[in-house]
Short mmCIF file of C-alpha atoms and ligand atoms in Angstrom, two decimals:
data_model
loop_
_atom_site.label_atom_id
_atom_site.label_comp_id
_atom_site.label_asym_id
_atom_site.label_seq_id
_atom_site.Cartn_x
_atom_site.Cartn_y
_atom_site.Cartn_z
CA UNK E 1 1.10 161.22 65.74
CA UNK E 2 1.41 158.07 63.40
CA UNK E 3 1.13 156.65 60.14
CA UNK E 4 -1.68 155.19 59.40
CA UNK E 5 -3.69 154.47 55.45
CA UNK E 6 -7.12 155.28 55.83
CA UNK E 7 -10.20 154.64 53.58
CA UNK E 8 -12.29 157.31 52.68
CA UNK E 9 -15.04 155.93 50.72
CA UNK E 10 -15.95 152.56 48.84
CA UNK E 11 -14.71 152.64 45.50
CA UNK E 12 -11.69 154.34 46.04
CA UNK E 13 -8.69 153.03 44.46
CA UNK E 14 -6.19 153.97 47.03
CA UNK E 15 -5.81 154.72 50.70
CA UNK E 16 -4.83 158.08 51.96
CA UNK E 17 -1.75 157.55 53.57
CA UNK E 18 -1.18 159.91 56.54
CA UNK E 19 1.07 160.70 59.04
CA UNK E 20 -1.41 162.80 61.58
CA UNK E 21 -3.30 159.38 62.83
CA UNK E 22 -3.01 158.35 66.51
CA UNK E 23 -4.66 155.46 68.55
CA UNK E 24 -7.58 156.07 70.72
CA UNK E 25 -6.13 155.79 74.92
CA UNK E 26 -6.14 152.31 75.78
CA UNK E 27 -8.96 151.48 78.57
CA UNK E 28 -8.41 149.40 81.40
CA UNK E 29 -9.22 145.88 79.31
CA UNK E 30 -7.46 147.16 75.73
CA UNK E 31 -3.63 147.39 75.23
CA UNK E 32 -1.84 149.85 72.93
CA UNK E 33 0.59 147.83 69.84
CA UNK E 34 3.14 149.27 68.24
CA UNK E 35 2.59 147.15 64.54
CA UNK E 36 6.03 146.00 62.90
CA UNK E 37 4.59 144.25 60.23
CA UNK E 38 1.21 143.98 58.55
CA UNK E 39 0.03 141.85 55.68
CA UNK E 40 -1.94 142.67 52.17
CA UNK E 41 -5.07 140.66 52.24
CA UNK E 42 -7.62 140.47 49.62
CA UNK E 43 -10.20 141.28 52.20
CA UNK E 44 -8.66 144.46 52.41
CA UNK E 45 -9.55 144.92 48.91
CA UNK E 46 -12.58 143.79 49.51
CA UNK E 47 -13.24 146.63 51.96
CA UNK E 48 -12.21 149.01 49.20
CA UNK E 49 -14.69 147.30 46.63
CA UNK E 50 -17.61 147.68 49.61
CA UNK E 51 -18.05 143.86 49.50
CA UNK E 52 -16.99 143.45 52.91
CA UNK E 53 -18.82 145.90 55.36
CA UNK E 54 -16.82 148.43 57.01
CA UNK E 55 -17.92 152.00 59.58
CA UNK E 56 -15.76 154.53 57.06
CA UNK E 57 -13.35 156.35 57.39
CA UNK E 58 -11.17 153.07 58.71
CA UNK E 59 -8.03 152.69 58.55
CA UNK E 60 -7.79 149.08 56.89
CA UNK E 61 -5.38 145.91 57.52
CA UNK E 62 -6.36 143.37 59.58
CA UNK E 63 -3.50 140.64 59.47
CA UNK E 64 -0.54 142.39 61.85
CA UNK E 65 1.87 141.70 64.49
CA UNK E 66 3.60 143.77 66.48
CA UNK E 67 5.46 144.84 70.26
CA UNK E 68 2.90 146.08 72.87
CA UNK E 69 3.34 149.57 74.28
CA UNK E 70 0.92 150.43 77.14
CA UNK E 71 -1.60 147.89 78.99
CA UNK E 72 -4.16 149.35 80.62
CA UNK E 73 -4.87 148.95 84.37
CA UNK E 74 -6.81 145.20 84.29
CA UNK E 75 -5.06 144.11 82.19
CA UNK E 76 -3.35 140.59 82.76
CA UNK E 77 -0.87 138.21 81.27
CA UNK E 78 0.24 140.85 79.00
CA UNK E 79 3.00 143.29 79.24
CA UNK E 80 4.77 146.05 77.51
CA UNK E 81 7.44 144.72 75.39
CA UNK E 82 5.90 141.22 74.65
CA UNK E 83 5.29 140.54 70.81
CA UNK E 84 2.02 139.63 69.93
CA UNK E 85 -0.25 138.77 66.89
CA UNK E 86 -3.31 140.39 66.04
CA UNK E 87 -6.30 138.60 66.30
CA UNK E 88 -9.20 140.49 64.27
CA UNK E 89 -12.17 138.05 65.87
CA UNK E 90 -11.06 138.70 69.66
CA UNK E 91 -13.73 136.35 71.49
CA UNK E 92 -15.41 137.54 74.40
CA UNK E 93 -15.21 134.05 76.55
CA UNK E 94 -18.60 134.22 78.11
CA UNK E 95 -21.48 134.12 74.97
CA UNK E 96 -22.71 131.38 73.51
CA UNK E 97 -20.32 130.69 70.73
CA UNK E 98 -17.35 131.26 73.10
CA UNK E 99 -19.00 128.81 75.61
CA UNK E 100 -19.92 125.82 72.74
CA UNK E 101 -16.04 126.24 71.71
CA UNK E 102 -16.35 128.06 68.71
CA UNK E 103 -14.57 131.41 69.45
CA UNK E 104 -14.40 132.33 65.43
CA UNK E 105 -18.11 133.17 65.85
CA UNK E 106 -17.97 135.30 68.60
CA UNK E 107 -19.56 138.71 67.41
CA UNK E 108 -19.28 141.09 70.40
CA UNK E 109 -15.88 142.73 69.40
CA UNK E 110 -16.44 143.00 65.78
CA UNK E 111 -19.33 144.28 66.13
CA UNK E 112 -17.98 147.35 68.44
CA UNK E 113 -15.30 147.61 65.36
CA UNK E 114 -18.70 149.20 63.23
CA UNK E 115 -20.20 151.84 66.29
CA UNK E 116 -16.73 152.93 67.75
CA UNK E 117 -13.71 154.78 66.55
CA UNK E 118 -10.30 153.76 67.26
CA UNK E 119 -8.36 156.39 65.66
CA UNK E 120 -8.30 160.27 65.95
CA UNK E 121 -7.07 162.67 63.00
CA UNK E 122 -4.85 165.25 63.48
CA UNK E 123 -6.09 166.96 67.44
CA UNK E 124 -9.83 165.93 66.60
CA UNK E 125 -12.23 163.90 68.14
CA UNK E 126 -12.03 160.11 67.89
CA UNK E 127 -13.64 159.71 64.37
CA UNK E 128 -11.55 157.32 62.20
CA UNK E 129 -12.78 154.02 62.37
CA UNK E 130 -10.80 150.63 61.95
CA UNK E 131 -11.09 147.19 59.88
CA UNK E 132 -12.98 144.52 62.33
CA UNK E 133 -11.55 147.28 65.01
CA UNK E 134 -7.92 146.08 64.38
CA UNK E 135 -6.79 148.72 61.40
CA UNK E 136 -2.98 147.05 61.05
CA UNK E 137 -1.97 149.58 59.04
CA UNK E 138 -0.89 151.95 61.42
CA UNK E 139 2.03 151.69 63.72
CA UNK E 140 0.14 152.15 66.54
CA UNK E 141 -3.63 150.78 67.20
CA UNK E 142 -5.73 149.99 70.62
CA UNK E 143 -7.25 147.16 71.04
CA UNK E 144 -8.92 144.66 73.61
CA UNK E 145 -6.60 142.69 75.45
CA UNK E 146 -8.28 139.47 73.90
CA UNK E 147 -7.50 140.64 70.81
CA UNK E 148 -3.67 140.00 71.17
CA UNK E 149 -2.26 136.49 70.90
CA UNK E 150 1.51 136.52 72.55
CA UNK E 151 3.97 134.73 70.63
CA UNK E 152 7.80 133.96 71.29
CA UNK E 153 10.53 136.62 70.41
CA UNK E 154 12.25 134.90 67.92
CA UNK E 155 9.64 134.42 65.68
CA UNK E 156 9.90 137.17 63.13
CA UNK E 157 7.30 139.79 62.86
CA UNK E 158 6.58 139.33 59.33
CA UNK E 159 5.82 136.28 60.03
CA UNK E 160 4.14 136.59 62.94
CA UNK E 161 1.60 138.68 61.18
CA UNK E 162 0.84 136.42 57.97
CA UNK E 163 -0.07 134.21 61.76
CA UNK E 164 -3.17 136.63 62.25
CA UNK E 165 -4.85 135.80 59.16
CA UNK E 166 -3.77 134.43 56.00
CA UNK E 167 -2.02 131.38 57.94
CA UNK E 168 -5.08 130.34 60.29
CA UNK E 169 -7.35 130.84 57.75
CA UNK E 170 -6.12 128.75 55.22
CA UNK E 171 -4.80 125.92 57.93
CA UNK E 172 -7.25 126.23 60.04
CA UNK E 173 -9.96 124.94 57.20
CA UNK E 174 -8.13 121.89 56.56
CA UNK E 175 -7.37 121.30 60.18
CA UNK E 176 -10.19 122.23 61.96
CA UNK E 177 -12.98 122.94 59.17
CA UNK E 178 -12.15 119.57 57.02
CA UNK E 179 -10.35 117.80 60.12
CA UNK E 180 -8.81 115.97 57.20
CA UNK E 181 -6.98 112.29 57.35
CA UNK E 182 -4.58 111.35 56.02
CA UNK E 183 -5.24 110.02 52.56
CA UNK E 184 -8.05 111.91 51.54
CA UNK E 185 -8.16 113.76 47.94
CA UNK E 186 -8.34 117.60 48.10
CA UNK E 187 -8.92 120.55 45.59
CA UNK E 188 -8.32 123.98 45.95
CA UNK E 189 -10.19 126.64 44.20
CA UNK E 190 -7.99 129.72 44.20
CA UNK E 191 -4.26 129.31 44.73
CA UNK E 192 -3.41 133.10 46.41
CA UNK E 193 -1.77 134.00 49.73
CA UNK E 194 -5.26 131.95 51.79
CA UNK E 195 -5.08 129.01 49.16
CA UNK E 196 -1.74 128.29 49.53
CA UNK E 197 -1.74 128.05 53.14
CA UNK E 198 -4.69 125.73 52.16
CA UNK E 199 -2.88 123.90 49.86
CA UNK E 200 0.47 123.68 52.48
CA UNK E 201 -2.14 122.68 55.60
CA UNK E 202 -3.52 119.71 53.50
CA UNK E 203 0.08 118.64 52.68
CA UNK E 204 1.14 118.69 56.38
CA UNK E 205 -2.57 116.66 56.85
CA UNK E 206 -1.67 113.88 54.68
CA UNK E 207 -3.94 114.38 51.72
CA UNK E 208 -2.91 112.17 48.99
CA UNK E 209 -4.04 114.22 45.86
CA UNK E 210 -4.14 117.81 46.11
CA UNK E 211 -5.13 119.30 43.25
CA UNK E 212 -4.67 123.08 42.86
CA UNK E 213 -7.06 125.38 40.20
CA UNK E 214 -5.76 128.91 39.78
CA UNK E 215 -6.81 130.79 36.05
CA UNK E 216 -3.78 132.11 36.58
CA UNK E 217 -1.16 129.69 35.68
CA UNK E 218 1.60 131.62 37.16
CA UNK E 219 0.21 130.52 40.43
CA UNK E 220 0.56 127.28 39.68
CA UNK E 221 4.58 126.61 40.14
CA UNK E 222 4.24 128.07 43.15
CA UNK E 223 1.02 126.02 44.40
CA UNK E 224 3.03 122.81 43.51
CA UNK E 225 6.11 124.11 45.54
CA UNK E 226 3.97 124.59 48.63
CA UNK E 227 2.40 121.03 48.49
CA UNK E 228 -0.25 120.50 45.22
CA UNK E 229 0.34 117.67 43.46
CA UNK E 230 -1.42 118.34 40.12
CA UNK E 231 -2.66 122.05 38.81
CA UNK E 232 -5.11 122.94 36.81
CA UNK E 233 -6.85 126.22 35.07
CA UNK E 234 -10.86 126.19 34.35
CA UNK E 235 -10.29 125.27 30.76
CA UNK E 236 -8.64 122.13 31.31
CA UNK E 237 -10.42 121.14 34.97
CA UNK E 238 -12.60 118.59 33.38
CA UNK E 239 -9.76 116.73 31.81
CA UNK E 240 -7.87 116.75 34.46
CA UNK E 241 -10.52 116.05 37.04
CA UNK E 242 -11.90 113.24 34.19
CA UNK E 243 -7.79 111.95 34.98
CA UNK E 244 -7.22 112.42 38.71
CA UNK E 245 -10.28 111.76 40.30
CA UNK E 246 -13.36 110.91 37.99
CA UNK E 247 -15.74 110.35 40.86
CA UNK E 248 -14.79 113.31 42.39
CA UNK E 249 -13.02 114.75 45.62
CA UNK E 250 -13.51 114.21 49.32
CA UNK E 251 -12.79 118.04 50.53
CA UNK E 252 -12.77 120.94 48.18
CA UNK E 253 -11.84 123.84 49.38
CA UNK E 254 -13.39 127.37 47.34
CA UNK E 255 -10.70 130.29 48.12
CA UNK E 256 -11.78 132.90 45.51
CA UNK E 257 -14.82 135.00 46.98
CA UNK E 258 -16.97 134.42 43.33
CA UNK E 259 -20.25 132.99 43.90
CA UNK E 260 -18.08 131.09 40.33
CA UNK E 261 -15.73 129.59 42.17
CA UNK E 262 -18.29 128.01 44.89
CA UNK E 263 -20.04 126.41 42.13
CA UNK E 264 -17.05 125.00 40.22
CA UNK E 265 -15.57 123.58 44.17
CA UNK E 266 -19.10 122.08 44.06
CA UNK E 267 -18.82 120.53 40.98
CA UNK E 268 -15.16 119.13 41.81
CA UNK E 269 -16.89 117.21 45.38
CA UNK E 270 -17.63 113.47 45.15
CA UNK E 271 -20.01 111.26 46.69
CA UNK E 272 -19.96 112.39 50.55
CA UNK E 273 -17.66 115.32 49.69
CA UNK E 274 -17.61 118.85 51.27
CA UNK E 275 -16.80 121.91 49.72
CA UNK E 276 -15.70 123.87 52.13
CA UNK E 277 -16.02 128.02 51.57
CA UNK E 278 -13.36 130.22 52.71
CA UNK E 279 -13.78 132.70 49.85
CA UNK E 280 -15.77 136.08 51.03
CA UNK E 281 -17.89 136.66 47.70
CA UNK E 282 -20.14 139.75 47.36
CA UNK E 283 -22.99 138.73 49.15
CA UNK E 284 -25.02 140.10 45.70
CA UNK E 285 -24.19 136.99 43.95
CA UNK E 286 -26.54 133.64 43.94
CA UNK E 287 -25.29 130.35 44.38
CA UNK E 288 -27.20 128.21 41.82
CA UNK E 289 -26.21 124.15 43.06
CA UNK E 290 -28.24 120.83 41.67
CA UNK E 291 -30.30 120.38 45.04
CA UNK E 292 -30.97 116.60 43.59
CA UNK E 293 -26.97 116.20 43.35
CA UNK E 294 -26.59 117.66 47.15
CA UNK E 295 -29.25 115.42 48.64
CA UNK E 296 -27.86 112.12 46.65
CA UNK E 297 -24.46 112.57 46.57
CA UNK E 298 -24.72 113.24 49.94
CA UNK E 299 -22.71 116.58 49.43
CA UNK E 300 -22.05 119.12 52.18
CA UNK E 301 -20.85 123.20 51.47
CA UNK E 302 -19.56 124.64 54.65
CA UNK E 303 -18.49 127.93 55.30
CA UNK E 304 -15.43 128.49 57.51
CA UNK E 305 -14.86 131.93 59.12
CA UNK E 306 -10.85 132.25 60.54
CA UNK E 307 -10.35 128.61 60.00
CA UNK E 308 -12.54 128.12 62.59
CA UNK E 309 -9.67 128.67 64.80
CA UNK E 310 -9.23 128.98 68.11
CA UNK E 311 -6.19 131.50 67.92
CA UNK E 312 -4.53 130.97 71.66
CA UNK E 313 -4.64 127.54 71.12
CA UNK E 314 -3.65 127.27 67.40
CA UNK E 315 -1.29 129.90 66.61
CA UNK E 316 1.18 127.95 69.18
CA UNK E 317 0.85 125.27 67.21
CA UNK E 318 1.66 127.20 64.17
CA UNK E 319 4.48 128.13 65.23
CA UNK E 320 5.51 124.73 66.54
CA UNK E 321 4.99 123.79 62.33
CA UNK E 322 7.09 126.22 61.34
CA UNK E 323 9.68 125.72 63.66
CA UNK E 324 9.97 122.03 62.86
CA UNK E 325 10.48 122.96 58.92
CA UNK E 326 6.57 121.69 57.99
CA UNK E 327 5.39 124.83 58.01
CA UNK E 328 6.85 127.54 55.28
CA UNK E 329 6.07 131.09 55.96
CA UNK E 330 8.96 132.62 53.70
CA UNK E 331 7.87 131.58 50.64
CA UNK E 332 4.80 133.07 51.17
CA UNK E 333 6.24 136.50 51.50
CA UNK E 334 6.79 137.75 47.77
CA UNK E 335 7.53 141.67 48.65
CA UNK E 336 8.37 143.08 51.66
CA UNK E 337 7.60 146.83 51.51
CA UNK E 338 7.76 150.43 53.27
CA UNK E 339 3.98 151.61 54.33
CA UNK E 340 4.73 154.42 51.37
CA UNK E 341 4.72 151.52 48.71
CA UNK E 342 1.12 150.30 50.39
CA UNK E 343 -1.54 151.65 47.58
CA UNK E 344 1.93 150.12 44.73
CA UNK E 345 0.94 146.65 47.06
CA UNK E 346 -3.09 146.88 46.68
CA UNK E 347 -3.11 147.43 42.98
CA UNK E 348 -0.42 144.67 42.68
CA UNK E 349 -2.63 142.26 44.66
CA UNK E 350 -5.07 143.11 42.56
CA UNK E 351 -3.79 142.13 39.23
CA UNK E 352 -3.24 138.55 40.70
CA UNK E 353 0.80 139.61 40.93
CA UNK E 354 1.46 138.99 45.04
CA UNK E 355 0.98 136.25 47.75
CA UNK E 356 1.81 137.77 50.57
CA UNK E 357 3.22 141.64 50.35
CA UNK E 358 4.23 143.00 54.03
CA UNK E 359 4.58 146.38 54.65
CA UNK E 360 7.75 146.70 57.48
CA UNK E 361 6.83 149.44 59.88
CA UNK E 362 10.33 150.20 61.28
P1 PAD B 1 -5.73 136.41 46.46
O1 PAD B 1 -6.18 137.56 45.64
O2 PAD B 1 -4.32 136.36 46.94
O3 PAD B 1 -6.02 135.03 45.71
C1 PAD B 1 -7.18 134.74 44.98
C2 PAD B 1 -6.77 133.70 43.89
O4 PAD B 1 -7.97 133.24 43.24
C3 PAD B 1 -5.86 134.29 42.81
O5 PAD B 1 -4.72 133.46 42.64
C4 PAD B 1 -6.75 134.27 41.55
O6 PAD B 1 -6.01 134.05 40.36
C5 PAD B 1 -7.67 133.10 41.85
N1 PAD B 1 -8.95 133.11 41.12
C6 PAD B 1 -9.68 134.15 40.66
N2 PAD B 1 -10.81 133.71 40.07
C7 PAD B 1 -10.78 132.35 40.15
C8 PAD B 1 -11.68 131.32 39.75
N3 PAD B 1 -12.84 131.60 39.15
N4 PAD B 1 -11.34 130.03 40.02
C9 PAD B 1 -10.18 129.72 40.63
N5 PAD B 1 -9.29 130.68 41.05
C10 PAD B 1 -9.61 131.96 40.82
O7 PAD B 1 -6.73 136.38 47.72
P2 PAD B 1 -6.49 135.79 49.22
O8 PAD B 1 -5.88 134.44 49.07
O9 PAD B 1 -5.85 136.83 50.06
O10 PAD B 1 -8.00 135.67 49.69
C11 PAD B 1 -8.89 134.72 49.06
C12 PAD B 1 -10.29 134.89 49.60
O11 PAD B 1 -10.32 134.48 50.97
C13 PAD B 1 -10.81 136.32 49.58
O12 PAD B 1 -12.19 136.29 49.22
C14 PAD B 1 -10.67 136.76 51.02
O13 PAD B 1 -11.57 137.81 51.36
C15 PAD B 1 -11.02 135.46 51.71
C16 PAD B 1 -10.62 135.38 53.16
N6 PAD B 1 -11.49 134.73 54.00
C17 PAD B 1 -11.21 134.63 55.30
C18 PAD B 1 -12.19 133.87 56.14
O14 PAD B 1 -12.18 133.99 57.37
N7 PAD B 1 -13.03 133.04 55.55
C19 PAD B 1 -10.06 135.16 55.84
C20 PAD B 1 -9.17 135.77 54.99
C21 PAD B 1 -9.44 135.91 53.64
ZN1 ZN B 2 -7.29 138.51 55.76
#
């Protein structure tokens, strides 16, 4: 048996954290991981707060990397001891969205994640479900064989993890979402753990401007140290927007999750801009946008699930960023923490004190 922090119910304010939690059997196409390091996301929050959808009990986390322990018997290209990142869209390769190359929308796995448990409690039955059927925070999980991207050895674990999600989220929006050039002006809405990988992807694309909004202006040192040029806080945005770039930005990227946020991105987008939404806001909340501004400014507001990446290809090249100095994954990591400090991390993430907390499973 394992430790693993499981959700109970929406609403409540922390996981229980237990040490009677083991992994369903691998099948023939799944592998077994043991998880050395696993990231606090705010979507993990946003399980907690119900506004992402979730089969509960779950054990959450969803941004993890780890060793693999057991393959099962059709299993191919992977073997026990490789290190591997967890990939919480696995795509299946044969549907639609796999075939038109655009894995990221492949539903087949995640929707398993919602009809079948991938944890048992204690000597029962299979009956504790996990996040989009990854549930990092455990150190062990099952899951599909094409939910595991390997990566080399020497590339830490903690950093391997921030690899399956907060990383290819946030670079994969400028890269693939925005397929920026160089030279274009950029704003970020929302300069957390995903924004600043925003914010570092559009430095490594060339953008010339990249200015960084965060109400919280201890974010903003830290956005300019990964790559912003200029910051800014909602009361001053129109000044500085007035300053920087009166008619407006080409790509603006909203990285909040408030319907808010989505319409001050729209209102920072130029003539031909995109806002681009990488934010997961509570699908409650109503967009209001000036349809006459859309159509004649020629606007477009995008939303980009995972970066829209394709994680076999792009985490490679990830790592190929990082390892050439362009790409900084330290600084991203504010606390590193024992799975007993995990519910200390969630309530610290969510007074807007973190980027990037990783629990070390050792
Ligand atoms: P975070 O909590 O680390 O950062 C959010 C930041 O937004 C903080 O710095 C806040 O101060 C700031 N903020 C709050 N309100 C505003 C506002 N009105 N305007 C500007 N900034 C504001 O979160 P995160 O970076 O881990 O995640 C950000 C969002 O991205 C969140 O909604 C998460 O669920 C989503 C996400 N999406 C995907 C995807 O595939 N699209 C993947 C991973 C995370
Ligand atoms: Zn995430």
């Amino acid at each position: 048996m394992a430790r693993a922090a499981v959700l109970h119910a929406v609403g409540d304010k922390t996981l229980d954290l237990r040490d009677d939690i083991t992994p369903i059997d691998p099948g023939p196409d799944d592998v077994r991981v043991r998880i050395r390091a696993t990231g606090v996301c705010h979507s993990d929050l946003s399980v907690m707060t119900g506004v992402l959808p979730a089969t509960l009990p779950a054990v959450l986390g969803h941004e993890g990397a780890g060793e693999v322990v057991a393959v099962g018997d059709r299993v191919t290209g992977i073997r026990p001891g490789d290190h591997v990142v967890i990939n919480w869209t696995p795509n299946c390769g044969v549907c639609g969205y796999c075939d038109s190359g655009r894995p990221y929308l492949c539903t087949v796995f995640v929707g398993r994640a919602f009809r079948d448990a991938k944890f048992r409690q204690g000597d029962a039955d299979p009956g504790v479900y996990a996040m989009a059927g990854c549930g990092t925070f455990a150190e062990e999980i099952t899951v599909p064989r094409l939910g595991v991207i390997k990566i080399a050895d020497d590339v830490p674990f903690e950093y391997a993890a921030l690899l399956g999600c907060g990383l290819p989220t946030g670079l994969g929006a400028v890269f693939n979402t925005a397929a920026l050039r160089p030279g274009a002006t950029v704003a970020v809405v929302g300069a957390g753990g995903v924004g600043l990988s925003v914010i570092q992807g559009a430095r490594i694309a060339g953008a010339s401007t990249i200015l960084a909004v965060d109400p919280n202006t201890a974010k903003h040192p830290t956005a300019l140290d990964f790559g912003a040029t200029h910051t800014a806080t909602l009361d001053d945005l129109a000044d500085v927007k007035a300053e920087l770039a009166p008619r407006g930005f080409d790509h603006v990227f909203e990285v909040v999750g408030r319907a808010a946020a989505i319409e001050t991105a729209y209102g920072l987008a130029g003539r031909g801009g995109e806002v681009i939404v990488v934010g997961v806001a509570p699908g409650s909340e109503k967009v209001t946008l000036n349809p006459f501004q859309l159509v004649f400014d020629g606007k477009t507001v995008k939303g980009s699930l995972y970066g829209e990446c394709d994680l076999v290809r792009d985490v490679p090249r990830f790592v190929n960023l990082w390892r050439a100095g362009r790409l900084d994954i330290e600084r991203l990591i504010t606390r590193r923490i024992r799975f007993e400090e995990l519910n200390d991390a969630i309530a610290t993430l969510e007074r807007g004190e973190a980027i990037r907390q990783v629990v070390l499973f050792d």
